Amino acid sequence: MGRPVSAGPEGDHGYGAPYSALAQIYDQWMAADRIPYDQWLSFAGKRFAESGLEVRSVLDVCCGTGMTMKALQDHGYEVTGVDASASMLDVARTRTTPGTELLCFAVPDERLAGLGPFDAALVCFDGANYLTGEDALATTLRQLAQALRPDGVLVFDLSTRRTFEEIAALGEFGEDFGDFAYIWNTRHEPDTPAYEYLVSIFVPEGELFRRSVEQHAQRHFTRDEVRNALRATGFTDIAVSDDYTDRDVTDTTRRESWSARRTTGSIPR
């Protein structure tokens, strides 16, 4: 599960917004799942180097608790973070360099287009899968293109249809980590790319556990949809590979890693 790019203060039906409660245990959960942040950074660094640009400034969209931001800062990059969850950004402030710019808003949002210009932008860990609205992917890509300098580098990932189908096939499942637990329930509208998750989080409160329920909505995209959206919004040199490696994508790919470069021309409105 990745990071949301759109969330209000409260989800539909009274459920909590994505990552409002998860923020307090998110890093523990990701550590238990051994999320390969170093591999993501290495992949992005290779794409930066291949561009021929001297990449110094990076925009991290869906920055979450700031794990990728901290890694980028440790490697000397100047980083600005954007996330829809104020709770996740509160954690990021404790991890990143004092004074780091952290902005709380959901994308697509024209405020994104007004940032920068940056040398590069990242959207890691399925953040783009939360772009469920009509034309939300294309709109966000256009705004990212406007936030990048000419020839700027964009790196992002997407979970594939295979991943969504595998998760849905599990039905309801959960795990007990000792100091917290969760139950995950997937809902899928047949014959659509849309999926909804209800995530119940249990954290200790005195001798009992407090339960919070968050509602998450994601979707998968075909490769043609992604390529067409990139081309239509001012990106060139489009490449896709298997899960932050140089391997070609296949029918068994669970996460696609995309890279592209902002055109030197004007950005389509």
Short mmCIF file of C-alpha atoms in Angstrom, two decimals:
data_model
loop_
_atom_site.label_atom_id
_atom_site.label_comp_id
_atom_site.label_asym_id
_atom_site.label_seq_id
_atom_site.Cartn_x
_atom_site.Cartn_y
_atom_site.Cartn_z
CA MET A 1 0.00 0.00 0.00
CA GLY A 2 1.37 3.36 -0.96
CA ARG A 3 0.73 6.99 -0.16
CA PRO A 4 -2.42 8.92 -0.99
CA VAL A 5 -2.51 11.96 -3.20
CA SER A 6 -6.07 12.97 -2.43
CA ALA A 7 -7.81 12.97 0.90
CA GLY A 8 -10.21 15.14 2.82
CA PRO A 9 -10.35 15.43 6.59
CA GLU A 10 -12.76 12.50 6.66
CA GLY A 11 -13.53 9.84 4.08
CA ASP A 12 -16.94 8.72 2.83
CA HIS A 13 -19.38 7.04 5.23
CA GLY A 14 -17.59 8.53 8.25
CA TYR A 15 -14.38 6.55 7.82
CA GLY A 16 -11.10 8.26 8.53
CA ALA A 17 -9.11 9.80 5.71
CA PRO A 18 -6.18 7.76 4.39
CA TYR A 19 -3.15 7.79 6.70
CA SER A 20 -4.79 9.86 9.42
CA ALA A 21 -4.45 7.01 11.94
CA LEU A 22 -1.90 4.96 9.99
CA ALA A 23 0.67 7.74 10.31
CA GLN A 24 1.55 6.78 13.89
CA ILE A 25 2.46 3.19 12.98
CA TYR A 26 3.30 3.58 9.27
CA ASP A 27 7.09 3.38 9.65
CA GLN A 28 6.87 0.30 11.87
CA TRP A 29 4.62 -1.38 9.31
CA MET A 30 6.94 -0.52 6.42
CA ALA A 31 10.02 -1.68 8.35
CA ALA A 32 8.32 -5.01 9.00
CA ASP A 33 7.60 -5.34 5.28
CA ARG A 34 11.23 -4.39 4.50
CA ILE A 35 10.36 -1.64 2.02
CA PRO A 36 13.47 -1.11 -0.21
CA TYR A 37 13.86 2.66 0.04
CA ASP A 38 17.56 2.39 -0.84
CA GLN A 39 16.73 0.57 -4.06
CA TRP A 40 14.23 3.27 -5.03
CA LEU A 41 16.81 5.98 -4.41
CA SER A 42 19.47 4.09 -6.37
CA PHE A 43 17.10 3.71 -9.32
CA ALA A 44 16.18 7.39 -9.25
CA GLY A 45 19.84 8.35 -8.99
CA LYS A 46 20.63 6.35 -12.12
CA ARG A 47 17.84 8.09 -14.01
CA PHE A 48 19.12 11.47 -12.80
CA ALA A 49 22.64 10.62 -14.00
CA GLU A 50 21.42 9.35 -17.38
CA SER A 51 19.65 12.66 -17.98
CA GLY A 52 22.94 14.54 -18.13
CA LEU A 53 21.48 17.20 -15.83
CA GLU A 54 23.08 18.28 -12.62
CA VAL A 55 20.13 17.33 -10.44
CA ARG A 56 20.14 19.30 -7.21
CA SER A 57 16.51 20.08 -6.41
CA VAL A 58 13.88 17.34 -6.10
CA LEU A 59 10.11 17.50 -5.56
CA ASP A 60 8.84 14.49 -3.62
CA VAL A 61 5.08 14.11 -4.15
CA CYS A 62 3.31 11.73 -1.77
CA CYS A 63 6.33 12.10 0.51
CA GLY A 64 4.56 10.49 3.46
CA THR A 65 6.68 10.29 6.60
CA GLY A 66 9.73 11.57 4.76
CA MET A 67 11.76 8.38 4.37
CA THR A 68 12.68 9.10 0.75
CA MET A 69 13.17 12.79 1.53
CA LYS A 70 15.65 11.99 4.30
CA ALA A 71 17.56 9.63 2.00
CA LEU A 72 17.69 12.29 -0.72
CA GLN A 73 18.89 14.92 1.75
CA ASP A 74 21.57 12.55 3.01
CA HIS A 75 22.82 12.39 -0.59
CA GLY A 76 22.99 16.17 -0.87
CA TYR A 77 19.74 16.94 -2.69
CA GLU A 78 17.51 19.90 -1.85
CA VAL A 79 14.04 18.44 -1.37
CA THR A 80 10.50 19.79 -1.13
CA GLY A 81 7.72 17.45 -0.01
CA VAL A 82 4.01 17.37 -0.82
CA ASP A 83 1.48 15.07 0.79
CA ALA A 84 -2.28 15.05 1.38
CA SER A 85 -1.95 13.79 4.96
CA ALA A 86 -1.09 16.33 7.64
CA SER A 87 -0.47 13.46 10.06
CA MET A 88 2.16 11.94 7.77
CA LEU A 89 3.82 15.33 7.32
CA ASP A 90 3.98 15.76 11.10
CA VAL A 91 6.18 12.65 11.19
CA ALA A 92 8.21 13.85 8.20
CA ARG A 93 9.07 17.07 10.06
CA THR A 94 10.78 15.04 12.77
CA ARG A 95 12.94 13.21 10.20
CA THR A 96 13.92 15.77 7.59
CA THR A 97 16.35 18.67 7.85
CA PRO A 98 14.95 21.59 9.90
CA GLY A 99 13.36 24.13 7.59
CA THR A 100 12.49 21.58 4.89
CA GLU A 101 9.48 22.79 2.91
CA LEU A 102 6.57 20.40 3.49
CA LEU A 103 3.28 21.25 1.81
CA CYS A 104 -0.08 19.69 2.64
CA PHE A 105 -2.50 19.48 -0.26
CA ALA A 106 -4.06 16.85 -2.47
CA VAL A 107 -3.13 16.50 -6.12
CA PRO A 108 -4.06 17.24 -8.78
CA ASP A 109 -3.90 20.85 -7.61
CA GLU A 110 -2.73 23.92 -9.51
CA ARG A 111 -0.51 24.78 -6.55
CA LEU A 112 1.69 21.91 -7.69
CA ALA A 113 2.24 23.58 -11.07
CA GLY A 114 3.36 26.77 -9.34
CA LEU A 115 6.20 25.12 -7.41
CA GLY A 116 9.77 24.98 -8.56
CA PRO A 117 11.18 24.78 -11.09
CA PHE A 118 12.78 21.55 -9.88
CA ASP A 119 15.43 19.43 -11.56
CA ALA A 120 13.53 16.23 -10.78
CA ALA A 121 10.33 14.91 -9.23
CA LEU A 122 9.43 11.62 -7.55
CA VAL A 123 6.11 9.91 -6.85
CA CYS A 124 6.97 6.67 -5.06
CA PHE A 125 5.15 3.73 -3.51
CA ASP A 126 1.89 3.59 -5.48
CA GLY A 127 1.03 7.24 -4.86
CA ALA A 128 -0.12 7.66 -8.45
CA ASN A 129 -2.53 4.73 -8.04
CA TYR A 130 -4.62 7.03 -5.84
CA LEU A 131 -5.38 9.21 -8.88
CA THR A 132 -8.83 7.74 -9.36
CA GLY A 133 -10.70 10.78 -10.69
CA GLU A 134 -11.44 11.35 -14.34
CA ASP A 135 -8.29 12.68 -16.05
CA ALA A 136 -6.59 12.92 -12.64
CA LEU A 137 -3.44 11.18 -13.88
CA ALA A 138 -3.07 13.42 -16.93
CA THR A 139 -3.83 16.55 -14.92
CA THR A 140 -1.26 15.67 -12.27
CA LEU A 141 1.37 14.86 -14.90
CA ARG A 142 0.77 18.22 -16.58
CA GLN A 143 1.18 19.99 -13.26
CA LEU A 144 4.37 18.06 -12.57
CA ALA A 145 5.70 19.03 -16.00
CA GLN A 146 5.06 22.68 -15.15
CA ALA A 147 6.88 22.24 -11.84
CA LEU A 148 9.96 20.84 -13.59
CA ARG A 149 12.65 22.73 -15.44
CA PRO A 150 13.06 21.91 -19.16
CA ASP A 151 14.61 18.42 -19.46
CA GLY A 152 13.74 17.79 -15.80
CA VAL A 153 13.40 14.14 -14.75
CA LEU A 154 10.24 12.45 -13.47
CA VAL A 155 10.35 9.05 -11.73
CA PHE A 156 7.23 7.34 -10.42
CA ASP A 157 5.81 3.89 -9.88
CA LEU A 158 2.46 2.19 -10.27
CA SER A 159 1.11 -1.06 -8.92
CA THR A 160 -0.23 -3.18 -11.75
CA ARG A 161 -3.53 -4.90 -12.34
CA ARG A 162 -1.90 -8.16 -11.26
CA THR A 163 -1.11 -6.70 -7.84
CA PHE A 164 -4.65 -5.43 -7.33
CA GLU A 165 -6.14 -8.77 -8.36
CA GLU A 166 -3.84 -10.67 -6.00
CA ILE A 167 -4.79 -8.44 -3.06
CA ALA A 168 -8.50 -8.69 -3.90
CA ALA A 169 -8.24 -12.48 -4.08
CA LEU A 170 -7.12 -12.53 -0.44
CA GLY A 171 -10.44 -11.04 0.63
CA GLU A 172 -10.21 -9.97 4.25
CA PHE A 173 -6.86 -10.47 5.94
CA GLY A 174 -4.84 -9.03 8.78
CA GLU A 175 -1.69 -9.23 10.83
CA ASP A 176 -0.74 -8.77 14.48
CA PHE A 177 2.60 -7.00 15.03
CA GLY A 178 2.33 -7.10 18.81
CA ASP A 179 2.24 -3.36 19.46
CA PHE A 180 -0.33 -2.82 16.70
CA ALA A 181 -2.51 -4.85 14.37
CA TYR A 182 -4.59 -4.32 11.25
CA ILE A 183 -7.40 -5.88 9.26
CA TRP A 184 -7.61 -5.22 5.53
CA ASN A 185 -10.78 -5.60 3.48
CA THR A 186 -10.86 -5.09 -0.29
CA ARG A 187 -13.89 -4.07 -2.33
CA HIS A 188 -13.81 -4.12 -6.12
CA GLU A 189 -16.35 -2.89 -8.64
CA PRO A 190 -16.43 -5.65 -11.30
CA ASP A 191 -15.13 -4.80 -14.77
CA THR A 192 -13.51 -1.57 -13.59
CA PRO A 193 -9.93 -0.67 -12.58
CA ALA A 194 -11.19 0.78 -9.28
CA TYR A 195 -10.55 -0.77 -5.86
CA GLU A 196 -11.52 0.35 -2.38
CA TYR A 197 -9.82 -0.72 0.83
CA LEU A 198 -11.09 -0.50 4.38
CA VAL A 199 -8.14 -0.68 6.74
CA SER A 200 -8.84 -1.15 10.45
CA ILE A 201 -5.91 -0.22 12.68
CA PHE A 202 -5.65 -1.30 16.31
CA VAL A 203 -3.18 0.50 18.60
CA PRO A 204 -2.74 0.16 22.39
CA GLU A 205 -4.59 2.61 24.62
CA GLY A 206 -4.19 1.67 28.26
CA GLU A 207 -5.15 -1.95 28.71
CA LEU A 208 -7.30 -1.91 25.59
CA PHE A 209 -6.80 -1.26 21.88
CA ARG A 210 -8.22 1.72 20.04
CA ARG A 211 -9.67 0.91 16.60
CA SER A 212 -9.59 3.34 13.68
CA VAL A 213 -10.93 2.60 10.20
CA GLU A 214 -9.60 4.32 7.08
CA GLN A 215 -11.02 4.23 3.57
CA HIS A 216 -8.59 4.11 0.65
CA ALA A 217 -9.42 4.22 -3.06
CA GLN A 218 -6.97 3.26 -5.80
CA ARG A 219 -6.97 2.09 -9.40
CA HIS A 220 -4.63 0.49 -11.90
CA PHE A 221 -3.69 1.84 -15.32
CA THR A 222 -2.72 0.14 -18.56
CA ARG A 223 0.73 0.94 -19.94
CA ASP A 224 -0.87 2.58 -22.96
CA GLU A 225 -2.88 4.85 -20.66
CA VAL A 226 0.28 5.94 -18.87
CA ARG A 227 2.34 6.45 -22.03
CA ASN A 228 -0.43 8.44 -23.70
CA ALA A 229 -0.89 10.61 -20.61
CA LEU A 230 2.86 11.31 -20.42
CA ARG A 231 3.10 12.21 -24.10
CA ALA A 232 0.04 14.45 -23.93
CA THR A 233 1.34 16.43 -20.96
CA GLY A 234 4.83 17.35 -22.09
CA PHE A 235 7.07 14.34 -21.39
CA THR A 236 9.53 12.55 -23.63
CA ASP A 237 12.15 9.76 -23.26
CA ILE A 238 9.51 7.59 -21.60
CA ALA A 239 10.73 4.29 -20.13
CA VAL A 240 9.19 1.61 -17.92
CA SER A 241 10.82 -1.28 -16.07
CA ASP A 242 10.06 -3.90 -13.46
CA ASP A 243 9.99 -2.67 -9.85
CA TYR A 244 12.94 -0.24 -9.70
CA THR A 245 15.27 -2.46 -11.71
CA ASP A 246 16.49 -2.52 -15.29
CA ARG A 247 14.41 -5.61 -16.06
CA ASP A 248 11.76 -5.39 -18.74
CA VAL A 249 8.14 -5.39 -17.59
CA THR A 250 6.20 -8.63 -18.11
CA ASP A 251 2.74 -9.99 -17.39
CA THR A 252 4.01 -10.98 -13.92
CA THR A 253 5.24 -7.47 -13.01
CA ARG A 254 3.61 -6.29 -9.79
CA ARG A 255 5.04 -2.77 -9.71
CA GLU A 256 6.10 -0.73 -12.74
CA SER A 257 8.78 1.95 -12.45
CA TRP A 258 8.40 4.79 -14.93
CA SER A 259 10.78 7.56 -15.91
CA ALA A 260 10.42 10.44 -18.35
CA ARG A 261 11.82 13.87 -19.10
CA ARG A 262 10.01 17.16 -19.37
CA THR A 263 10.04 18.54 -22.89
CA THR A 264 12.04 21.68 -23.59
CA GLY A 265 8.97 23.16 -25.32
CA SER A 266 5.81 24.60 -23.86
CA ILE A 267 3.57 22.44 -21.69
CA PRO A 268 0.07 21.67 -23.05
CA ARG A 269 -2.67 23.33 -21.05
#
